[in-house]
Amino acid sequence: MIPLAQPDIGETEIQYVTDVLRSGTLSMGRYVDAFEAAVARRTGNRFAIAVSSGTAGLQTVLAAWNLGPGDEVVTTPFSFVASANVILLQGAQPVFVDIEPETYNLDPDRIEAAITPRTKAILPVDVFGHPAALEQIREVASRHGLRVLEDACESLGSTLGGRPTGHPAFCDAAVFAFYPNKQITTGEGGLIVTSDEALAETCRSLRNQGRGRDGEWLHHVRLGFNFRMDELSAAVGVAQLERLDAILAAREAVAAHYTRRLQDLPGVRPPAVRPGVRLAWFVYVVLLDRGIDRDRVAKSLSDQGVPTRPYFAPIHLQPYYRSRFGWRPGAFPVTEDIGSRTLALPFFTRMAPEQVDYVADALARAINSAS
Ligand SMILES: *Cc1c(COP(=O)(O)O)cnc(C)c1O
């Protein structure tokens, strides 16, 4: 049985975690500091704030901007649900805009039509690690005086025009996530990057129960969360980050092998990578031709010991969104079309070429039986 995803944990991770356990400092110590400094440097930012999850990071930035009832945020319906949920959790309104069929990212040409006097920010998502049209989005945002929060939870290590996702040229703040299926993991964890000093300070305070700048323990200057990342998680993150380039190279090799095997398979489109993009591979998601029954393909693969996942089910059609907002199929046709045909195949850093071959052969058999 091949897993759908699997973290790549080495001896250094174990050594650093042991170091934390022996040190007695399990929270707010040197591993969190080191992890933050390393990601800030890597993404060209002045500040980084490690938090307990990617979702917590996104919510912290929206809270720091004081987003609330009456405010709107333009975002994509083709994403993991958290990128829209955080807007609702702040009491603001997600305004969905359909996606580009090639990269599955927010279509920059449709954004302007969605902007109203209530719009406060744009929240693009780097879907499956592929950078959104960040330059164009930034330009639309500046023209309308809007902030950009980049959901880079799937794109640590990706670059666009030579710049890393999360770079201050692209956004006011970005958030990375480290759940075990991401490029690198901390168990649970996330991290905010920004070069805006005031925003960084507010996020630090919000993460830490609204404590003031001096961190005095029983002095709370604003309404805050406990979204701190613990030292054990950060220790894993520091070790993972030391190997990030090797991890990305290994994932790229797995993806390249998949693409070699699948590019001539009728009915299947491998992921597209735009010119100017270096993709830090998060998942390997194929697009099936219309007319192929995805459920049957998935069932056949499952019968052959290959797990898959239909990434993503559109957010606006999730039961909660349907019942709260009355969304129906047809609202975002590109998102719904792509969402009905994509299938994530097993993909992880240490996936062996023979495992990729096995999945590719199994997929060919599955397509034959389902078309
Ligand atoms: C993983 C992910 C998140 C949230 O990360 P968690 O750490 O699981 O909270 C948010 N947005 C996207 C697009 C993600 O893939």
Short mmCIF file of C-alpha atoms and ligand atoms in Angstrom, two decimals:
data_model
loop_
_atom_site.label_atom_id
_atom_site.label_comp_id
_atom_site.label_asym_id
_atom_site.label_seq_id
_atom_site.Cartn_x
_atom_site.Cartn_y
_atom_site.Cartn_z
CA MET A 1 0.00 0.00 0.00
CA ILE A 2 1.42 3.37 -1.08
CA PRO A 3 0.52 6.30 1.22
CA LEU A 4 -1.09 9.43 -0.21
CA ALA A 5 1.44 11.61 1.62
CA GLN A 6 4.19 11.04 4.14
CA PRO A 7 6.50 13.36 6.09
CA ASP A 8 10.26 12.98 5.64
CA ILE A 9 11.69 12.97 9.17
CA GLY A 10 15.43 12.48 9.67
CA GLU A 11 17.82 11.99 12.59
CA THR A 12 18.41 15.75 12.95
CA GLU A 13 14.73 16.34 13.66
CA ILE A 14 14.86 13.70 16.40
CA GLN A 15 18.06 15.16 17.81
CA TYR A 16 16.67 18.72 17.97
CA VAL A 17 13.42 17.58 19.60
CA THR A 18 15.43 15.62 22.16
CA ASP A 19 17.47 18.73 22.75
CA VAL A 20 14.28 20.68 23.51
CA LEU A 21 13.00 18.01 25.88
CA ARG A 22 16.31 17.96 27.78
CA SER A 23 16.47 21.76 27.91
CA GLY A 24 13.27 22.24 29.87
CA THR A 25 12.24 25.17 27.63
CA LEU A 26 9.20 23.83 25.81
CA SER A 27 7.72 27.14 24.69
CA MET A 28 9.07 30.54 23.60
CA GLY A 29 12.69 29.52 23.24
CA ARG A 30 15.53 29.56 20.80
CA TYR A 31 14.09 27.10 18.25
CA VAL A 32 11.08 29.33 17.59
CA ASP A 33 13.45 32.28 17.19
CA ALA A 34 15.71 30.32 14.85
CA PHE A 35 12.80 29.00 12.79
CA GLU A 36 11.36 32.48 12.38
CA ALA A 37 14.71 33.99 11.40
CA ALA A 38 15.37 31.26 8.83
CA VAL A 39 11.99 31.60 7.07
CA ALA A 40 12.16 35.40 7.11
CA ARG A 41 15.60 35.24 5.45
CA ARG A 42 14.52 32.63 2.93
CA THR A 43 11.50 34.67 1.80
CA GLY A 44 13.19 38.08 1.77
CA ASN A 45 11.16 39.42 4.70
CA ARG A 46 12.18 41.44 7.74
CA PHE A 47 9.86 39.62 10.16
CA ALA A 48 8.40 36.19 10.78
CA ILE A 49 5.93 35.09 13.44
CA ALA A 50 5.58 31.36 14.05
CA VAL A 51 2.08 30.21 14.99
CA SER A 52 0.22 27.02 15.84
CA SER A 53 -1.19 26.42 12.35
CA GLY A 54 -1.53 27.97 8.92
CA THR A 55 -5.16 28.75 9.69
CA ALA A 56 -4.13 30.56 12.88
CA GLY A 57 -1.61 32.59 10.89
CA LEU A 58 -4.19 33.72 8.33
CA GLN A 59 -6.68 34.62 11.04
CA THR A 60 -4.04 36.53 13.00
CA VAL A 61 -3.22 38.79 10.04
CA LEU A 62 -6.89 39.52 9.33
CA ALA A 63 -7.42 40.30 13.02
CA ALA A 64 -4.36 42.56 13.03
CA TRP A 65 -5.93 44.49 10.15
CA ASN A 66 -9.12 44.76 12.23
CA LEU A 67 -11.22 43.11 9.58
CA GLY A 68 -14.76 42.59 10.72
CA PRO A 69 -18.45 42.90 9.91
CA GLY A 70 -19.09 45.01 6.81
CA ASP A 71 -15.66 44.28 5.31
CA GLU A 72 -15.12 42.16 2.22
CA VAL A 73 -12.13 40.11 1.14
CA VAL A 74 -11.74 38.93 -2.45
CA THR A 75 -10.56 35.32 -2.60
CA THR A 76 -10.81 32.03 -4.45
CA PRO A 77 -13.41 29.27 -4.06
CA PHE A 78 -10.85 26.68 -5.27
CA SER A 79 -8.79 26.16 -2.12
CA PHE A 80 -8.62 24.36 1.16
CA VAL A 81 -11.57 25.64 3.18
CA ALA A 82 -9.41 27.46 5.75
CA SER A 83 -8.54 30.35 3.39
CA ALA A 84 -12.21 31.39 3.26
CA ASN A 85 -13.12 30.30 6.81
CA VAL A 86 -10.66 32.75 8.36
CA ILE A 87 -12.54 35.62 6.71
CA LEU A 88 -15.82 34.40 8.20
CA LEU A 89 -14.19 33.80 11.57
CA GLN A 90 -13.38 37.53 11.65
CA GLY A 91 -16.99 38.36 10.83
CA ALA A 92 -16.07 39.64 7.37
CA GLN A 93 -17.37 38.46 4.00
CA PRO A 94 -15.44 36.34 1.49
CA VAL A 95 -16.16 37.49 -2.08
CA PHE A 96 -15.31 34.63 -4.39
CA VAL A 97 -13.79 35.14 -7.81
CA ASP A 98 -13.40 32.29 -10.30
CA ILE A 99 -10.03 30.76 -11.23
CA GLU A 100 -7.74 30.38 -14.23
CA PRO A 101 -8.15 26.95 -15.84
CA GLU A 102 -4.41 26.44 -16.28
CA THR A 103 -3.00 27.08 -12.79
CA TYR A 104 -6.27 26.78 -10.81
CA ASN A 105 -5.42 30.11 -9.15
CA LEU A 106 -7.52 33.23 -8.66
CA ASP A 107 -8.08 34.78 -12.11
CA PRO A 108 -6.49 38.25 -11.88
CA ASP A 109 -8.64 39.57 -14.73
CA ARG A 110 -11.83 38.95 -12.76
CA ILE A 111 -10.77 40.63 -9.52
CA GLU A 112 -11.52 44.23 -10.39
CA ALA A 113 -15.20 43.48 -11.10
CA ALA A 114 -15.55 42.03 -7.58
CA ILE A 115 -14.17 45.06 -5.75
CA THR A 116 -16.71 47.24 -3.91
CA PRO A 117 -16.34 50.15 -1.47
CA ARG A 118 -16.38 47.52 1.31
CA THR A 119 -13.41 45.55 -0.06
CA LYS A 120 -10.43 45.70 2.30
CA ALA A 121 -8.08 43.01 1.05
CA ILE A 122 -7.32 40.37 -1.56
CA LEU A 123 -6.44 36.87 -0.35
CA PRO A 124 -4.88 34.85 -3.18
CA VAL A 125 -3.89 31.21 -2.60
CA ASP A 126 -0.88 29.53 -4.23
CA VAL A 127 -2.86 26.44 -5.12
CA PHE A 128 -0.89 23.16 -5.08
CA GLY A 129 2.25 25.28 -4.60
CA HIS A 130 1.92 27.17 -7.89
CA PRO A 131 2.26 30.94 -7.27
CA ALA A 132 -0.91 32.88 -8.00
CA ALA A 133 -0.63 35.80 -10.47
CA LEU A 134 0.95 37.71 -7.61
CA GLU A 135 2.37 40.61 -9.62
CA GLN A 136 -0.94 41.42 -11.29
CA ILE A 137 -2.84 40.96 -8.05
CA ARG A 138 -0.50 43.35 -6.27
CA GLU A 139 -1.03 45.90 -9.01
CA VAL A 140 -4.84 45.70 -8.80
CA ALA A 141 -4.58 45.96 -5.02
CA SER A 142 -2.41 49.07 -5.10
CA ARG A 143 -4.71 50.71 -7.62
CA HIS A 144 -7.61 50.26 -5.17
CA GLY A 145 -5.71 50.78 -1.92
CA LEU A 146 -6.21 47.17 -0.83
CA ARG A 147 -4.00 44.91 1.24
CA VAL A 148 -2.81 41.55 -0.01
CA LEU A 149 -2.60 38.52 2.27
CA GLU A 150 -0.98 35.67 0.37
CA ASP A 151 -2.04 32.19 1.47
CA ALA A 152 1.30 30.52 0.76
CA CYS A 153 0.43 27.51 2.94
CA GLU A 154 1.14 25.19 -0.01
CA SER A 155 4.03 27.02 -1.63
CA LEU A 156 7.09 27.20 0.63
CA GLY A 157 10.08 27.27 -1.72
CA SER A 158 8.21 28.21 -4.91
CA THR A 159 9.45 31.23 -6.83
CA LEU A 160 7.90 33.59 -9.38
CA GLY A 161 10.27 35.63 -11.53
CA GLY A 162 13.08 34.54 -9.21
CA ARG A 163 11.35 35.81 -6.06
CA PRO A 164 10.09 33.44 -3.37
CA THR A 165 6.37 33.33 -2.62
CA GLY A 166 5.63 35.45 0.42
CA HIS A 167 8.14 38.07 -0.75
CA PRO A 168 7.20 41.65 0.21
CA ALA A 169 7.04 42.56 -3.50
CA PHE A 170 3.98 40.30 -3.76
CA CYS A 171 2.02 40.94 -0.57
CA ASP A 172 1.71 42.79 2.72
CA ALA A 173 1.90 39.48 4.56
CA ALA A 174 1.99 35.80 3.69
CA VAL A 175 1.35 32.64 5.65
CA PHE A 176 3.04 29.26 5.36
CA ALA A 177 1.78 26.01 6.90
CA PHE A 178 3.54 22.91 8.17
CA TYR A 179 0.91 20.20 8.51
CA PRO A 180 2.52 16.78 7.83
CA ASN A 181 1.54 16.67 4.14
CA LYS A 182 3.19 20.02 3.27
CA GLN A 183 6.68 20.39 1.76
CA ILE A 184 8.12 20.56 5.28
CA THR A 185 6.36 19.88 8.57
CA THR A 186 6.40 20.84 12.23
CA GLY A 187 3.55 18.45 13.09
CA GLU A 188 0.99 21.23 13.36
CA GLY A 189 2.28 24.72 12.68
CA GLY A 190 2.25 27.85 10.59
CA LEU A 191 4.20 31.04 10.11
CA ILE A 192 3.45 34.63 9.11
CA VAL A 193 6.03 36.65 7.14
CA THR A 194 5.89 40.38 6.59
CA SER A 195 8.20 43.35 6.21
CA ASP A 196 5.69 45.69 7.85
CA GLU A 197 7.04 46.34 11.34
CA ALA A 198 3.75 47.53 12.87
CA LEU A 199 1.90 44.52 11.46
CA ALA A 200 4.58 42.16 12.77
CA GLU A 201 4.30 43.64 16.24
CA THR A 202 0.50 43.37 16.27
CA CYS A 203 0.67 39.75 15.07
CA ARG A 204 3.19 38.90 17.82
CA SER A 205 0.87 40.38 20.39
CA LEU A 206 -2.24 38.67 18.97
CA ARG A 207 -0.44 35.33 18.93
CA ASN A 208 0.42 35.76 22.59
CA GLN A 209 -2.86 36.64 24.38
CA GLY A 210 -2.66 40.28 23.38
CA ARG A 211 0.37 40.90 25.56
CA GLY A 212 2.26 44.15 25.09
CA ARG A 213 5.55 44.64 23.39
CA ASP A 214 7.60 43.88 26.51
CA GLY A 215 5.75 40.56 26.83
CA GLU A 216 4.93 41.23 30.47
CA TRP A 217 2.97 38.15 31.46
CA LEU A 218 -0.19 39.55 33.03
CA HIS A 219 -0.53 42.70 31.00
CA HIS A 220 -2.89 42.47 28.01
CA VAL A 221 -3.18 45.45 25.69
CA ARG A 222 -5.57 43.93 23.13
CA LEU A 223 -7.90 40.97 22.66
CA GLY A 224 -5.61 38.12 21.67
CA PHE A 225 -5.33 34.43 20.91
CA ASN A 226 -3.02 31.71 22.08
CA PHE A 227 -1.61 30.79 18.69
CA ARG A 228 1.99 30.25 19.82
CA MET A 229 4.10 27.53 18.21
CA ASP A 230 5.82 25.33 20.80
CA GLU A 231 9.55 24.59 20.86
CA LEU A 232 9.12 20.91 19.94
CA SER A 233 7.38 21.86 16.71
CA ALA A 234 9.88 24.59 15.95
CA ALA A 235 12.78 22.16 16.52
CA VAL A 236 11.34 19.87 13.85
CA GLY A 237 10.88 22.90 11.60
CA VAL A 238 14.48 24.08 12.01
CA ALA A 239 15.79 20.65 11.06
CA GLN A 240 13.41 20.40 8.11
CA LEU A 241 14.34 23.86 6.88
CA GLU A 242 18.05 22.98 6.91
CA ARG A 243 17.16 20.31 4.33
CA LEU A 244 14.57 22.31 2.40
CA ASP A 245 16.54 22.47 -0.84
CA ALA A 246 17.25 18.75 -0.78
CA ILE A 247 13.59 18.04 0.01
CA LEU A 248 12.42 20.25 -2.86
CA ALA A 249 14.88 18.64 -5.27
CA ALA A 250 13.69 15.17 -4.30
CA ARG A 251 10.04 16.18 -4.72
CA GLU A 252 10.84 17.74 -8.08
CA ALA A 253 12.41 14.47 -9.21
CA VAL A 254 9.31 12.52 -8.15
CA ALA A 255 7.08 14.99 -10.03
CA ALA A 256 9.29 14.85 -13.13
CA HIS A 257 9.09 11.07 -13.14
CA TYR A 258 5.30 11.21 -12.83
CA THR A 259 5.07 13.69 -15.70
CA ARG A 260 7.32 11.55 -17.92
CA ARG A 261 5.09 8.58 -17.26
CA LEU A 262 1.76 10.39 -17.64
CA GLN A 263 2.27 13.00 -20.33
CA ASP A 264 1.26 10.63 -23.13
CA LEU A 265 -1.50 8.86 -21.26
CA PRO A 266 -4.81 9.71 -22.99
CA GLY A 267 -7.40 11.30 -20.75
CA VAL A 268 -4.90 12.68 -18.22
CA ARG A 269 -3.32 16.15 -18.00
CA PRO A 270 -0.29 16.48 -15.70
CA PRO A 271 0.05 19.72 -13.67
CA ALA A 272 1.03 22.82 -15.66
CA VAL A 273 3.94 25.02 -14.57
CA ARG A 274 3.97 28.56 -15.96
CA PRO A 275 7.14 30.08 -17.43
CA GLY A 276 8.97 32.08 -14.77
CA VAL A 277 7.78 29.74 -12.02
CA ARG A 278 9.85 27.33 -10.04
CA LEU A 279 7.35 25.05 -8.39
CA ALA A 280 8.00 23.66 -4.92
CA TRP A 281 5.88 20.56 -5.42
CA PHE A 282 3.21 20.17 -2.75
CA VAL A 283 0.97 17.53 -4.32
CA TYR A 284 0.76 15.86 -7.72
CA VAL A 285 -2.72 16.54 -9.07
CA VAL A 286 -3.82 15.36 -12.50
CA LEU A 287 -6.78 16.67 -14.48
CA LEU A 288 -8.97 14.02 -16.10
CA ASP A 289 -10.67 14.65 -19.43
CA ARG A 290 -14.39 15.40 -19.40
CA GLY A 291 -16.34 12.21 -19.77
CA ILE A 292 -14.05 10.14 -17.57
CA ASP A 293 -15.82 9.06 -14.40
CA ARG A 294 -13.48 10.27 -11.64
CA ASP A 295 -15.19 8.26 -8.92
CA ARG A 296 -14.66 5.07 -10.92
CA VAL A 297 -11.03 5.95 -11.53
CA ALA A 298 -10.54 6.58 -7.81
CA LYS A 299 -12.31 3.33 -6.92
CA SER A 300 -10.24 1.34 -9.37
CA LEU A 301 -7.04 2.91 -8.03
CA SER A 302 -8.12 2.20 -4.48
CA ASP A 303 -8.76 -1.45 -5.44
CA GLN A 304 -5.18 -1.53 -6.73
CA GLY A 305 -3.85 -0.18 -3.42
CA VAL A 306 -3.45 3.41 -4.58
CA PRO A 307 -5.15 6.09 -2.45
CA THR A 308 -6.19 9.35 -4.13
CA ARG A 309 -8.06 12.49 -3.16
CA PRO A 310 -10.34 14.76 -5.21
CA TYR A 311 -8.50 18.03 -4.51
CA PHE A 312 -10.32 20.49 -4.13
CA ALA A 313 -14.05 20.33 -3.62
CA PRO A 314 -15.12 23.96 -4.25
CA ILE A 315 -15.54 25.93 -1.02
CA HIS A 316 -18.81 27.59 -2.02
CA LEU A 317 -20.42 24.15 -2.43
CA GLN A 318 -19.38 22.87 0.99
CA PRO A 319 -22.49 22.12 3.07
CA TYR A 320 -21.81 24.98 5.49
CA TYR A 321 -21.39 27.54 2.71
CA ARG A 322 -24.42 26.28 0.82
CA SER A 323 -26.67 26.52 3.83
CA ARG A 324 -25.34 29.87 5.04
CA PHE A 325 -25.09 31.65 1.68
CA GLY A 326 -27.35 29.63 -0.61
CA TRP A 327 -24.61 28.85 -3.14
CA ARG A 328 -25.65 26.45 -5.88
CA PRO A 329 -23.71 24.71 -8.66
CA GLY A 330 -23.15 27.09 -11.58
CA ALA A 331 -21.92 30.02 -9.49
CA PHE A 332 -18.22 29.55 -10.38
CA PRO A 333 -18.09 27.39 -13.52
CA VAL A 334 -14.31 27.10 -13.93
CA THR A 335 -13.81 26.17 -10.28
CA GLU A 336 -16.60 23.62 -10.47
CA ASP A 337 -15.36 22.13 -13.73
CA ILE A 338 -11.78 21.78 -12.45
CA GLY A 339 -12.98 20.63 -9.04
CA SER A 340 -14.95 17.81 -10.65
CA ARG A 341 -11.98 16.48 -12.65
CA THR A 342 -8.86 16.81 -10.47
CA LEU A 343 -7.34 13.89 -8.64
CA ALA A 344 -4.35 13.99 -6.28
CA LEU A 345 -2.07 10.97 -6.64
CA PRO A 346 0.26 9.65 -3.92
CA PHE A 347 3.14 12.08 -3.59
CA PHE A 348 5.87 12.46 -0.99
CA THR A 349 9.56 13.32 -0.74
CA ARG A 350 10.88 9.76 -0.49
CA MET A 351 8.58 8.24 -3.08
CA ALA A 352 10.59 5.67 -5.05
CA PRO A 353 10.58 5.57 -8.87
CA GLU A 354 9.05 2.06 -8.70
CA GLN A 355 6.18 3.45 -6.62
CA VAL A 356 5.57 6.18 -9.22
CA ASP A 357 5.67 3.51 -11.94
CA TYR A 358 3.17 1.42 -10.02
CA VAL A 359 0.76 4.37 -9.66
CA ALA A 360 1.17 5.35 -13.33
CA ASP A 361 0.40 1.79 -14.49
CA ALA A 362 -2.54 1.56 -12.09
CA LEU A 363 -3.88 4.89 -13.38
CA ALA A 364 -3.66 3.71 -16.99
CA ARG A 365 -5.66 0.59 -16.06
CA ALA A 366 -8.17 2.68 -14.11
CA ILE A 367 -8.68 5.09 -17.03
CA ASN A 368 -9.25 2.18 -19.39
CA SER A 369 -11.91 0.73 -17.17
CA ALA A 370 -13.64 4.09 -16.58
CA SER A 371 -13.83 5.68 -20.00
C1 LIG B 1 -2.78 23.67 4.68
C2 LIG B 1 -3.50 24.88 4.23
C3 LIG B 1 -3.98 25.85 5.13
C4 LIG B 1 -4.04 25.71 6.61
O1 LIG B 1 -3.05 25.09 7.23
P1 LIG B 1 -3.25 24.37 8.65
O2 LIG B 1 -1.88 24.40 9.17
O3 LIG B 1 -3.78 23.01 8.37
O4 LIG B 1 -4.19 25.21 9.46
C5 LIG B 1 -4.55 26.99 4.62
N1 LIG B 1 -4.67 27.19 3.31
C6 LIG B 1 -4.26 26.27 2.42
C7 LIG B 1 -4.43 26.57 0.97
C8 LIG B 1 -3.68 25.08 2.85
O5 LIG B 1 -3.32 24.16 1.96
#
